[in-house]
mmCIF file of C-alpha atoms and ligand atoms in Angstrom:
data_model
loop_
_atom_site.group_PDB
_atom_site.id
_atom_site.type_symbol
_atom_site.label_atom_id
_atom_site.label_comp_id
_atom_site.label_asym_id
_atom_site.label_seq_id
_atom_site.Cartn_x
_atom_site.Cartn_y
_atom_site.Cartn_z
ATOM 1 C CA UNK A 1 -19.814 -41.342 12.528
ATOM 2 C CA UNK A 2 -16.760 -41.251 14.825
ATOM 3 C CA UNK A 3 -14.345 -43.963 13.860
ATOM 4 C CA UNK A 4 -11.868 -45.626 16.179
ATOM 5 C CA UNK A 5 -9.116 -43.616 14.521
ATOM 6 C CA UNK A 6 -5.786 -43.776 16.266
ATOM 7 C CA UNK A 7 -4.637 -40.517 17.793
ATOM 8 C CA UNK A 8 -2.019 -38.670 15.800
ATOM 9 C CA UNK A 9 1.717 -38.868 16.400
ATOM 10 C CA UNK A 10 1.311 -35.657 18.402
ATOM 11 C CA UNK A 11 -0.420 -37.644 21.169
ATOM 12 C CA UNK A 12 1.518 -39.619 23.767
ATOM 13 C CA UNK A 13 -0.231 -42.968 23.429
ATOM 14 C CA UNK A 14 -3.545 -44.468 22.426
ATOM 15 C CA UNK A 15 -5.269 -41.650 24.301
ATOM 16 C CA UNK A 16 -5.057 -37.959 23.665
ATOM 17 C CA UNK A 17 -5.680 -35.214 26.227
ATOM 18 C CA UNK A 18 -6.057 -31.542 25.351
ATOM 19 C CA UNK A 19 -6.614 -28.622 27.706
ATOM 20 C CA UNK A 20 -8.558 -25.698 26.207
ATOM 21 C CA UNK A 21 -8.643 -22.055 27.267
ATOM 22 C CA UNK A 22 -11.552 -19.690 26.544
ATOM 23 C CA UNK A 23 -11.227 -15.927 27.124
ATOM 24 C CA UNK A 24 -12.953 -14.147 24.225
ATOM 25 C CA UNK A 25 -15.559 -12.085 26.120
ATOM 26 C CA UNK A 26 -16.806 -12.309 29.719
ATOM 27 C CA UNK A 27 -15.864 -15.875 30.708
ATOM 28 C CA UNK A 28 -12.460 -17.325 31.525
ATOM 29 C CA UNK A 29 -12.983 -21.046 31.053
ATOM 30 C CA UNK A 30 -10.742 -24.090 31.066
ATOM 31 C CA UNK A 31 -11.811 -27.530 29.875
ATOM 32 C CA UNK A 32 -10.216 -30.840 29.005
ATOM 33 C CA UNK A 33 -11.166 -33.134 26.133
ATOM 34 C CA UNK A 34 -9.995 -36.694 25.652
ATOM 35 C CA UNK A 35 -9.830 -39.011 22.686
ATOM 36 C CA UNK A 36 -10.550 -42.464 24.080
ATOM 37 C CA UNK A 37 -11.795 -45.774 22.743
ATOM 38 C CA UNK A 38 -15.187 -44.251 21.884
ATOM 39 C CA UNK A 39 -13.871 -41.130 20.185
ATOM 40 C CA UNK A 40 -13.916 -37.617 21.604
ATOM 41 C CA UNK A 41 -15.326 -36.879 25.062
ATOM 42 C CA UNK A 42 -15.566 -33.849 27.310
ATOM 43 C CA UNK A 43 -14.172 -34.053 30.826
ATOM 44 C CA UNK A 44 -15.206 -31.696 33.620
ATOM 45 C CA UNK A 45 -14.463 -28.006 33.146
ATOM 46 C CA UNK A 46 -14.049 -24.908 35.268
ATOM 47 C CA UNK A 47 -15.054 -21.290 34.545
ATOM 48 C CA UNK A 48 -15.469 -17.818 36.002
ATOM 49 C CA UNK A 49 -17.597 -15.099 34.411
ATOM 50 C CA UNK A 50 -17.240 -11.384 34.887
ATOM 51 C CA UNK A 51 -20.525 -9.782 35.895
ATOM 52 C CA UNK A 52 -20.668 -5.994 35.487
ATOM 53 C CA UNK A 53 -22.209 -4.109 38.391
ATOM 54 C CA UNK A 54 -23.926 -1.814 35.935
ATOM 55 C CA UNK A 55 -23.900 -1.106 32.199
ATOM 56 C CA UNK A 56 -22.010 -3.183 29.653
ATOM 57 C CA UNK A 57 -18.644 -4.892 29.877
ATOM 58 C CA UNK A 58 -15.436 -2.886 29.814
ATOM 59 C CA UNK A 59 -12.722 -5.009 28.156
ATOM 60 C CA UNK A 60 -9.935 -3.674 30.374
ATOM 61 C CA UNK A 61 -11.809 -4.487 33.592
ATOM 62 C CA UNK A 62 -12.646 -7.968 32.333
ATOM 63 C CA UNK A 63 -9.068 -8.666 31.317
ATOM 64 C CA UNK A 64 -7.858 -7.678 34.797
ATOM 65 C CA UNK A 65 -10.414 -10.068 36.269
ATOM 66 C CA UNK A 66 -9.169 -12.800 33.892
ATOM 67 C CA UNK A 67 -5.548 -12.375 34.954
ATOM 68 C CA UNK A 68 -6.593 -12.670 38.585
ATOM 69 C CA UNK A 69 -8.538 -15.936 38.119
ATOM 70 C CA UNK A 70 -6.570 -17.664 35.320
ATOM 71 C CA UNK A 71 -4.196 -19.767 37.439
ATOM 72 C CA UNK A 72 -6.984 -20.855 39.778
ATOM 73 C CA UNK A 73 -9.334 -21.901 36.929
ATOM 74 C CA UNK A 74 -6.585 -23.960 35.250
ATOM 75 C CA UNK A 75 -5.719 -25.677 38.540
ATOM 76 C CA UNK A 76 -9.388 -26.434 39.164
ATOM 77 C CA UNK A 77 -9.946 -27.990 35.730
ATOM 78 C CA UNK A 78 -6.957 -30.280 36.235
ATOM 79 C CA UNK A 79 -7.812 -31.290 39.806
ATOM 80 C CA UNK A 80 -11.529 -31.862 39.013
ATOM 81 C CA UNK A 81 -10.336 -34.589 36.625
ATOM 82 C CA UNK A 82 -7.332 -35.748 38.680
ATOM 83 C CA UNK A 83 -5.075 -34.982 35.748
ATOM 84 C CA UNK A 84 -1.604 -33.515 36.065
ATOM 85 C CA UNK A 85 -0.347 -30.954 33.556
ATOM 86 C CA UNK A 86 2.389 -33.402 32.438
ATOM 87 C CA UNK A 87 -0.246 -35.815 31.124
ATOM 88 C CA UNK A 88 -1.602 -33.271 28.650
ATOM 89 C CA UNK A 89 -0.772 -33.732 24.969
ATOM 90 C CA UNK A 90 -1.458 -30.140 23.936
ATOM 91 C CA UNK A 91 -2.815 -26.745 24.947
ATOM 92 C CA UNK A 92 -5.616 -25.222 22.847
ATOM 93 C CA UNK A 93 -6.686 -21.597 22.962
ATOM 94 C CA UNK A 94 -9.433 -19.482 21.406
ATOM 95 C CA UNK A 95 -7.546 -16.844 19.389
ATOM 96 C CA UNK A 96 -10.717 -15.120 18.118
ATOM 97 C CA UNK A 97 -13.174 -13.735 17.308
ATOM 98 C CA UNK A 98 -13.596 -11.661 20.449
ATOM 99 C CA UNK A 99 -12.336 -8.657 22.363
ATOM 100 C CA UNK A 100 -8.620 -7.851 22.212
ATOM 101 C CA UNK A 101 -7.691 -7.356 25.876
ATOM 102 C CA UNK A 102 -9.442 -10.562 26.947
ATOM 103 C CA UNK A 103 -8.098 -12.618 24.017
ATOM 104 C CA UNK A 104 -4.576 -11.474 24.912
ATOM 105 C CA UNK A 105 -4.848 -12.908 28.445
ATOM 106 C CA UNK A 106 -5.908 -16.341 27.174
ATOM 107 C CA UNK A 107 -3.250 -16.338 24.454
ATOM 108 C CA UNK A 108 -0.493 -15.303 26.867
ATOM 109 C CA UNK A 109 -1.445 -17.945 29.427
ATOM 110 C CA UNK A 110 -1.707 -20.649 26.739
ATOM 111 C CA UNK A 111 1.645 -19.759 25.166
ATOM 112 C CA UNK A 112 3.352 -19.839 28.571
ATOM 113 C CA UNK A 113 1.742 -23.163 29.484
ATOM 114 C CA UNK A 114 2.608 -24.808 26.154
ATOM 115 C CA UNK A 115 6.195 -23.547 26.302
ATOM 116 C CA UNK A 116 6.784 -24.577 29.917
ATOM 117 C CA UNK A 117 5.322 -28.052 29.346
ATOM 118 C CA UNK A 118 6.992 -28.324 25.944
ATOM 119 C CA UNK A 119 3.660 -29.311 24.327
ATOM 120 C CA UNK A 120 2.091 -28.176 21.047
ATOM 121 C CA UNK A 121 -0.189 -25.159 20.963
ATOM 122 C CA UNK A 122 -3.440 -25.443 18.970
ATOM 123 C CA UNK A 123 -5.302 -22.368 17.636
ATOM 124 C CA UNK A 124 -9.102 -22.546 17.933
ATOM 125 C CA UNK A 125 -11.829 -20.369 16.414
ATOM 126 C CA UNK A 126 -14.399 -19.575 19.101
ATOM 127 C CA UNK A 127 -17.443 -19.787 16.780
ATOM 128 C CA UNK A 128 -16.293 -23.145 15.437
ATOM 129 C CA UNK A 129 -15.959 -24.394 19.029
ATOM 130 C CA UNK A 130 -19.595 -23.471 19.829
ATOM 131 C CA UNK A 131 -20.638 -25.536 16.788
ATOM 132 C CA UNK A 132 -18.417 -28.570 17.390
ATOM 133 C CA UNK A 133 -19.531 -28.941 21.018
ATOM 134 C CA UNK A 134 -23.131 -28.878 19.780
ATOM 135 C CA UNK A 135 -22.454 -31.553 17.129
ATOM 136 C CA UNK A 136 -20.807 -33.790 19.721
ATOM 137 C CA UNK A 137 -23.385 -33.397 22.486
ATOM 138 C CA UNK A 138 -26.567 -33.522 20.354
ATOM 139 C CA UNK A 139 -25.336 -36.410 18.216
ATOM 140 C CA UNK A 140 -26.643 -34.540 15.162
ATOM 141 C CA UNK A 141 -23.552 -34.760 12.998
ATOM 142 C CA UNK A 142 -24.448 -32.851 9.819
ATOM 143 C CA UNK A 143 -26.792 -30.083 10.936
ATOM 144 C CA UNK A 144 -27.867 -26.629 9.939
ATOM 145 C CA UNK A 145 -26.587 -24.569 12.889
ATOM 146 C CA UNK A 146 -28.107 -21.477 14.433
ATOM 147 C CA UNK A 147 -25.411 -19.838 16.575
ATOM 148 C CA UNK A 148 -26.743 -17.057 18.790
ATOM 149 C CA UNK A 149 -24.825 -15.428 21.626
ATOM 150 C CA UNK A 150 -23.929 -12.071 23.121
ATOM 151 C CA UNK A 151 -21.644 -11.233 20.193
ATOM 152 C CA UNK A 152 -22.754 -13.484 17.326
ATOM 153 C CA UNK A 153 -25.824 -14.378 15.303
ATOM 154 C CA UNK A 154 -25.439 -16.656 12.302
ATOM 155 C CA UNK A 155 -26.942 -19.539 10.409
ATOM 156 C CA UNK A 156 -24.242 -21.823 9.106
ATOM 157 C CA UNK A 157 -23.674 -25.294 7.770
ATOM 158 C CA UNK A 158 -20.722 -27.356 6.545
ATOM 159 C CA UNK A 159 -20.144 -27.596 2.808
ATOM 160 C CA UNK A 160 -16.900 -28.781 1.165
ATOM 161 C CA UNK A 161 -14.332 -28.431 3.922
ATOM 162 C CA UNK A 162 -15.666 -25.413 5.806
ATOM 163 C CA UNK A 163 -18.694 -23.995 7.556
ATOM 164 C CA UNK A 164 -20.370 -21.544 5.179
ATOM 165 C CA UNK A 165 -22.235 -18.597 6.617
ATOM 166 C CA UNK A 166 -25.722 -18.762 5.127
ATOM 167 C CA UNK A 167 -27.085 -15.737 6.959
ATOM 168 C CA UNK A 168 -26.043 -13.445 9.800
ATOM 169 C CA UNK A 169 -26.940 -10.267 11.609
ATOM 170 C CA UNK A 170 -26.222 -7.035 9.789
ATOM 171 C CA UNK A 171 -25.765 -5.155 13.056
ATOM 172 C CA UNK A 172 -26.115 -6.376 16.647
ATOM 173 C CA UNK A 173 -26.237 -9.960 17.942
ATOM 174 C CA UNK A 174 -29.450 -11.503 19.311
ATOM 175 C CA UNK A 175 -28.100 -11.767 22.876
ATOM 176 C CA UNK A 176 -26.926 -8.175 22.694
ATOM 177 C CA UNK A 177 -30.412 -7.085 21.569
ATOM 178 C CA UNK A 178 -32.006 -8.773 24.590
ATOM 179 C CA UNK A 179 -29.373 -7.459 27.023
ATOM 180 C CA UNK A 180 -29.340 -3.906 25.673
ATOM 181 C CA UNK A 181 -33.114 -3.663 25.681
ATOM 182 C CA UNK A 182 -33.172 -5.013 29.245
ATOM 183 C CA UNK A 183 -30.598 -2.457 30.335
ATOM 184 C CA UNK A 184 -32.413 0.475 28.697
ATOM 185 C CA UNK A 185 -35.734 -0.690 30.133
ATOM 186 C CA UNK A 186 -34.109 -1.000 33.606
ATOM 187 C CA UNK A 187 -34.780 -4.753 33.804
ATOM 188 C CA UNK A 188 -31.088 -5.541 34.548
ATOM 189 C CA UNK A 189 -28.216 -6.237 35.021
ATOM 190 C CA UNK A 190 -28.171 -9.094 35.763
ATOM 191 C CA UNK A 191 -29.841 -10.086 32.485
ATOM 192 C CA UNK A 192 -30.254 -13.773 33.217
ATOM 193 C CA UNK A 193 -31.643 -14.944 36.559
ATOM 194 C CA UNK A 194 -31.726 -18.683 37.329
ATOM 195 C CA UNK A 195 -31.322 -19.468 33.647
ATOM 196 C CA UNK A 196 -34.228 -17.249 32.544
ATOM 197 C CA UNK A 197 -33.625 -14.022 30.624
ATOM 198 C CA UNK A 198 -35.255 -10.966 32.231
ATOM 199 C CA UNK A 199 -36.935 -10.178 28.883
ATOM 200 C CA UNK A 200 -38.685 -13.590 29.064
ATOM 201 C CA UNK A 201 -39.801 -12.913 32.595
ATOM 202 C CA UNK A 202 -41.113 -9.512 31.519
ATOM 203 C CA UNK A 203 -42.943 -10.995 28.496
ATOM 204 C CA UNK A 204 -45.187 -13.070 30.788
ATOM 205 C CA UNK A 205 -48.707 -11.730 30.516
ATOM 206 C CA UNK A 206 -47.753 -9.633 27.511
ATOM 207 C CA UNK A 207 -49.301 -9.703 24.057
ATOM 208 C CA UNK A 208 -48.396 -8.778 20.464
ATOM 209 C CA UNK A 209 -48.624 -5.073 19.698
ATOM 210 C CA UNK A 210 -47.988 -2.994 16.578
ATOM 211 C CA UNK A 211 -44.840 -0.944 16.017
ATOM 212 C CA UNK A 212 -41.804 -3.270 15.969
ATOM 213 C CA UNK A 213 -40.482 -4.074 12.471
ATOM 214 C CA UNK A 214 -39.841 -7.645 11.298
ATOM 215 C CA UNK A 215 -36.600 -7.499 9.318
ATOM 216 C CA UNK A 216 -35.162 -10.308 7.198
ATOM 217 C CA UNK A 217 -33.033 -8.992 4.326
ATOM 218 C CA UNK A 218 -32.171 -11.802 1.939
ATOM 219 C CA UNK A 219 -30.748 -14.404 4.331
ATOM 220 C CA UNK A 220 -29.686 -11.812 6.904
ATOM 221 C CA UNK A 221 -31.359 -10.412 10.000
ATOM 222 C CA UNK A 222 -31.090 -6.972 11.594
ATOM 223 C CA UNK A 223 -31.909 -6.095 15.194
ATOM 224 C CA UNK A 224 -30.970 -2.458 15.682
ATOM 225 C CA UNK A 225 -34.266 -1.230 14.165
ATOM 226 C CA UNK A 226 -36.142 -3.572 16.516
ATOM 227 C CA UNK A 227 -34.277 -2.121 19.513
ATOM 228 C CA UNK A 228 -34.932 1.477 18.482
ATOM 229 C CA UNK A 229 -38.633 0.796 17.836
ATOM 230 C CA UNK A 230 -39.084 -1.058 21.141
ATOM 231 C CA UNK A 231 -37.522 1.790 23.130
ATOM 232 C CA UNK A 232 -39.662 4.319 21.246
ATOM 233 C CA UNK A 233 -42.812 2.347 22.130
ATOM 234 C CA UNK A 234 -41.807 2.430 25.806
ATOM 235 C CA UNK A 235 -41.252 6.189 25.728
ATOM 236 C CA UNK A 236 -44.724 6.575 24.218
ATOM 237 C CA UNK A 237 -46.301 4.696 27.092
ATOM 238 C CA UNK A 238 -46.753 1.157 25.755
ATOM 239 C CA UNK A 239 -46.984 -1.601 28.410
ATOM 240 C CA UNK A 240 -43.536 -2.997 29.194
ATOM 241 C CA UNK A 241 -44.835 -6.598 29.151
ATOM 242 C CA UNK A 242 -46.261 -6.113 25.663
ATOM 243 C CA UNK A 243 -43.029 -4.606 24.354
ATOM 244 C CA UNK A 244 -40.959 -7.488 25.820
ATOM 245 C CA UNK A 245 -43.371 -10.031 24.339
ATOM 246 C CA UNK A 246 -43.388 -8.457 20.887
ATOM 247 C CA UNK A 247 -39.641 -7.812 20.649
ATOM 248 C CA UNK A 248 -38.858 -11.386 21.621
ATOM 249 C CA UNK A 249 -41.478 -12.867 19.294
ATOM 250 C CA UNK A 250 -40.253 -10.875 16.298
ATOM 251 C CA UNK A 251 -36.533 -11.411 16.880
ATOM 252 C CA UNK A 252 -36.891 -15.184 17.452
ATOM 253 C CA UNK A 253 -39.180 -15.565 14.427
ATOM 254 C CA UNK A 254 -36.626 -13.844 12.199
ATOM 255 C CA UNK A 255 -33.753 -16.209 13.125
ATOM 256 C CA UNK A 256 -36.097 -19.194 12.841
ATOM 257 C CA UNK A 257 -37.122 -18.122 9.327
ATOM 258 C CA UNK A 258 -33.499 -17.877 8.142
ATOM 259 C CA UNK A 259 -32.746 -21.291 9.680
ATOM 260 C CA UNK A 260 -35.731 -22.767 7.823
ATOM 261 C CA UNK A 261 -34.522 -21.291 4.546
ATOM 262 C CA UNK A 262 -31.095 -22.843 5.062
ATOM 263 C CA UNK A 263 -32.725 -26.251 5.588
ATOM 264 C CA UNK A 264 -34.785 -25.839 2.422
ATOM 265 C CA UNK A 265 -31.780 -24.622 0.438
ATOM 266 C CA UNK A 266 -29.334 -27.346 1.512
ATOM 267 C CA UNK A 267 -31.816 -30.189 1.941
ATOM 268 C CA UNK A 268 -30.303 -30.949 5.364
ATOM 269 C CA UNK A 269 -32.745 -32.394 7.909
ATOM 270 C CA UNK A 270 -30.945 -31.766 11.208
ATOM 271 C CA UNK A 271 -31.038 -28.481 13.100
ATOM 272 C CA UNK A 272 -28.863 -27.541 16.060
ATOM 273 C CA UNK A 273 -28.954 -24.446 18.286
ATOM 274 C CA UNK A 274 -25.802 -23.250 20.039
ATOM 275 C CA UNK A 275 -24.358 -20.181 21.849
ATOM 276 C CA UNK A 276 -25.548 -18.424 25.011
ATOM 277 C CA UNK A 277 -29.088 -17.767 23.755
ATOM 278 C CA UNK A 278 -29.506 -21.539 23.163
ATOM 279 C CA UNK A 279 -30.601 -21.675 26.821
ATOM 280 C CA UNK A 280 -33.847 -19.917 25.828
ATOM 281 C CA UNK A 281 -36.984 -22.074 26.101
ATOM 282 C CA UNK A 282 -39.158 -20.153 23.644
ATOM 283 C CA UNK A 283 -36.489 -20.141 20.950
ATOM 284 C CA UNK A 284 -36.118 -23.886 21.480
ATOM 285 C CA UNK A 285 -39.850 -24.431 20.996
ATOM 286 C CA UNK A 286 -39.932 -22.337 17.823
ATOM 287 C CA UNK A 287 -36.996 -24.182 16.246
ATOM 288 C CA UNK A 288 -38.350 -27.581 17.255
ATOM 289 C CA UNK A 289 -41.717 -26.828 15.617
ATOM 290 C CA UNK A 290 -40.052 -25.485 12.495
ATOM 291 C CA UNK A 291 -37.713 -28.476 12.117
ATOM 292 C CA UNK A 292 -40.570 -30.958 12.539
ATOM 293 C CA UNK A 293 -42.707 -29.122 10.002
ATOM 294 C CA UNK A 294 -39.843 -29.655 7.540
ATOM 295 C CA UNK A 295 -39.658 -33.365 8.402
ATOM 296 C CA UNK A 296 -36.425 -32.794 10.298
ATOM 297 C CA UNK A 297 -35.026 -33.204 13.794
ATOM 298 C CA UNK A 298 -33.917 -30.535 16.220
ATOM 299 C CA UNK A 299 -31.746 -30.401 19.342
ATOM 300 C CA UNK A 300 -30.119 -27.619 21.335
ATOM 301 C CA UNK A 301 -26.671 -27.834 22.876
ATOM 302 C CA UNK A 302 -27.051 -28.760 26.600
ATOM 303 C CA UNK A 303 -27.398 -25.657 28.784
ATOM 304 C CA UNK A 304 -24.070 -26.236 30.521
ATOM 305 C CA UNK A 305 -22.314 -25.841 27.164
ATOM 306 C CA UNK A 306 -24.465 -23.054 25.701
ATOM 307 C CA UNK A 307 -22.525 -20.133 27.174
ATOM 308 C CA UNK A 308 -18.797 -19.653 26.660
ATOM 309 C CA UNK A 309 -16.707 -22.452 28.166
ATOM 310 C CA UNK A 310 -13.292 -24.088 27.973
ATOM 311 C CA UNK A 311 -14.607 -27.582 27.205
ATOM 312 C CA UNK A 312 -15.631 -26.592 23.681
ATOM 313 C CA UNK A 313 -12.179 -25.097 23.055
ATOM 314 C CA UNK A 314 -10.541 -28.298 24.336
ATOM 315 C CA UNK A 315 -12.764 -30.450 22.091
ATOM 316 C CA UNK A 316 -12.076 -28.408 18.953
ATOM 317 C CA UNK A 317 -8.387 -28.263 19.861
ATOM 318 C CA UNK A 318 -8.328 -32.054 20.204
ATOM 319 C CA UNK A 319 -9.876 -32.553 16.756
ATOM 320 C CA UNK A 320 -7.474 -29.996 15.266
ATOM 321 C CA UNK A 321 -4.431 -31.572 16.952
ATOM 322 C CA UNK A 322 -5.393 -34.977 15.586
ATOM 323 C CA UNK A 323 -5.603 -33.305 12.169
ATOM 324 C CA UNK A 324 -2.041 -31.988 12.706
ATOM 325 C CA UNK A 325 -3.098 -28.354 13.141
ATOM 326 C CA UNK A 326 -0.759 -26.546 15.548
ATOM 327 C CA UNK A 327 0.871 -23.126 15.750
ATOM 328 C CA UNK A 328 4.302 -21.999 16.959
ATOM 329 C CA UNK A 329 3.786 -20.089 20.250
ATOM 330 C CA UNK A 330 5.547 -16.981 18.887
ATOM 331 C CA UNK A 331 3.175 -16.968 15.896
ATOM 332 C CA UNK A 332 -0.043 -17.486 17.889
ATOM 333 C CA UNK A 333 -1.546 -14.076 17.184
ATOM 334 C CA UNK A 334 -5.023 -13.197 18.338
ATOM 335 C CA UNK A 335 -7.525 -12.211 15.629
ATOM 336 C CA UNK A 336 -10.501 -10.222 16.900
ATOM 337 C CA UNK A 337 -12.325 -10.568 13.568
ATOM 338 C CA UNK A 338 -11.452 -14.211 12.770
ATOM 339 C CA UNK A 339 -14.364 -15.438 10.674
ATOM 340 C CA UNK A 340 -15.785 -18.941 10.897
ATOM 341 C CA UNK A 341 -15.727 -19.405 7.123
ATOM 342 C CA UNK A 342 -11.941 -18.875 7.014
ATOM 343 C CA UNK A 343 -11.284 -22.054 9.001
ATOM 344 C CA UNK A 344 -10.655 -25.485 7.433
ATOM 345 C CA UNK A 345 -12.422 -28.364 9.188
ATOM 346 C CA UNK A 346 -10.590 -31.443 7.873
ATOM 347 C CA UNK A 347 -11.997 -33.733 10.611
ATOM 348 C CA UNK A 348 -15.678 -33.219 9.652
ATOM 349 C CA UNK A 349 -17.403 -36.551 9.077
ATOM 350 C CA UNK A 350 -14.187 -38.389 10.039
ATOM 351 C CA UNK A 351 -13.211 -37.759 13.668
ATOM 352 C CA UNK A 352 -16.614 -36.092 14.393
HETATM 353 P P1 AMP B 401 -22.186 -16.188 25.273
HETATM 354 O O1 AMP B 401 -21.689 -14.892 24.672
HETATM 355 O O2 AMP B 401 -22.168 -17.324 24.303
HETATM 356 O O3 AMP B 401 -21.572 -16.561 26.591
HETATM 357 O O4 AMP B 401 -23.737 -15.907 25.600
HETATM 358 C C1 AMP B 401 -24.154 -14.884 26.420
HETATM 359 C C2 AMP B 401 -25.492 -14.371 25.934
HETATM 360 O O5 AMP B 401 -26.505 -15.363 26.115
HETATM 361 C C3 AMP B 401 -25.964 -13.130 26.673
HETATM 362 O O6 AMP B 401 -26.413 -12.175 25.731
HETATM 363 C C4 AMP B 401 -27.129 -13.656 27.517
HETATM 364 O O7 AMP B 401 -28.114 -12.691 27.751
HETATM 365 C C5 AMP B 401 -27.667 -14.764 26.638
HETATM 366 N N1 AMP B 401 -28.472 -15.748 27.394
HETATM 367 C C6 AMP B 401 -28.072 -16.566 28.391
HETATM 368 N N2 AMP B 401 -29.112 -17.296 28.860
HETATM 369 C C7 AMP B 401 -30.202 -16.929 28.127
HETATM 370 C C8 AMP B 401 -31.579 -17.321 28.101
HETATM 371 N N3 AMP B 401 -32.068 -18.236 28.954
HETATM 372 N N4 AMP B 401 -32.380 -16.743 27.192
HETATM 373 C C9 AMP B 401 -31.908 -15.814 26.328
HETATM 374 N N5 AMP B 401 -30.634 -15.398 26.296
HETATM 375 C C10 AMP B 401 -29.781 -15.955 27.177
HETATM 376 MG MG1 MG B 402 -19.581 -17.266 22.692
#
C-alpha cells in the first residue's frame, strides 16, 4: 500500500532520516528509520535493558541506568549505520505511556539533541509504535492487533483516523501476570531465558487442573484473579508444573477469544501480534489457529522488534514527520497515561 510519496518539506532531500528514542520502561533504545525509494525502512538499532537483580523494577534506579547509557546507545545507533547526526532530518521520542522518571530521561535527551542539531522534534506514542512496526514488518497492513507486553494488554484496530481499543485488561498486563507469578513462585528473575519465558519452561510436563478462573468481561480481560488463584493453588500443594500450564493456557485463551471477537465484529481478516509477549511460541500457535479458523491470516512481529526498541519509535516518528506532526521542544511534555485512541494516524493506508 506504500506509495512512492515524496518526503515532506521537513526532510532534506528525496530521502528522510529519523532517529527515535525509546525510554518508557526498562529499555533505553535508539533506532533510525529511513524513507527511501521503496517507502519506510528500519535501519540497525541499539539498545540496553535494565535487569533487576531481584524483585520488580524501581523507576529511579532504571532512570539512573538510562542516563549512564544514553550517549553510548545513541552513538552506537549512528555508527552501526555509518550515519552522522547532521544527516538526520528529525529526532523522535516516545513521550508516553510509561513510567515518569524513565520517560523524562528520553525526553530530555531528545530535546537537547533536536535543539543542538536544529532539527524538528516528533512526539511518538509508545503503543502506536509497537503497532506500526508490526504492520511494516509483517506486511499485514489493515490488521486486528493484539498488543501484549509488560505494561499493556489490548486488542485494537484502526477505524476512521485512529486505532480504537476494542478490549483491554481491567487490571494487570499479560506480561506482568507471567513475570509476577514467576517471581512469587521463585522461578525468576530473570523471567526470560534464551527467549523462553520461565513460566513456559515450567509448564512442560504440566496438565490442566481445576481452580483458575477464566475471565472475559464483555470485550475485556482480567488477570489479577488468575494470579491470586494460581498462588493459592501453590500454597495448597498443587504441582508447580500444572499451575504454570493452567495459568498460561487460561490467560492466552482469554486474549485469543477477545481477538477473535474483534475479527468477527469488524470483518477484518488479518491478525497481528506485537509487544514483548509476542515472542511467545504458544500464544503464536493459538492465534494462528484462531485466525485460520476464521478464514484469516496471522503473523507476529519479528522477535527482534517484539520488546521495546528505538527502531519502532524512529519508524512512527518518520511517518508522523512526513504528516507534518512535530512539537516545539519546550512543549514536549511526557504523558504517563497517553492513550492510543487519543492519537491521530493520518498516514494510515497512505504512507503505510
Ligand atoms: P516489553 O514491555 O514490550 O518490552 O515486553 C516485556 C514483557 O515481555 C515482559 O513481561 C516479558 O516477560 C515478556 N516476554 C518476553 N519474552 C517472552 C516470551 N518468550 N514469552 C512470554 N513473555 C515474554
Ligand atoms: Mg512496550
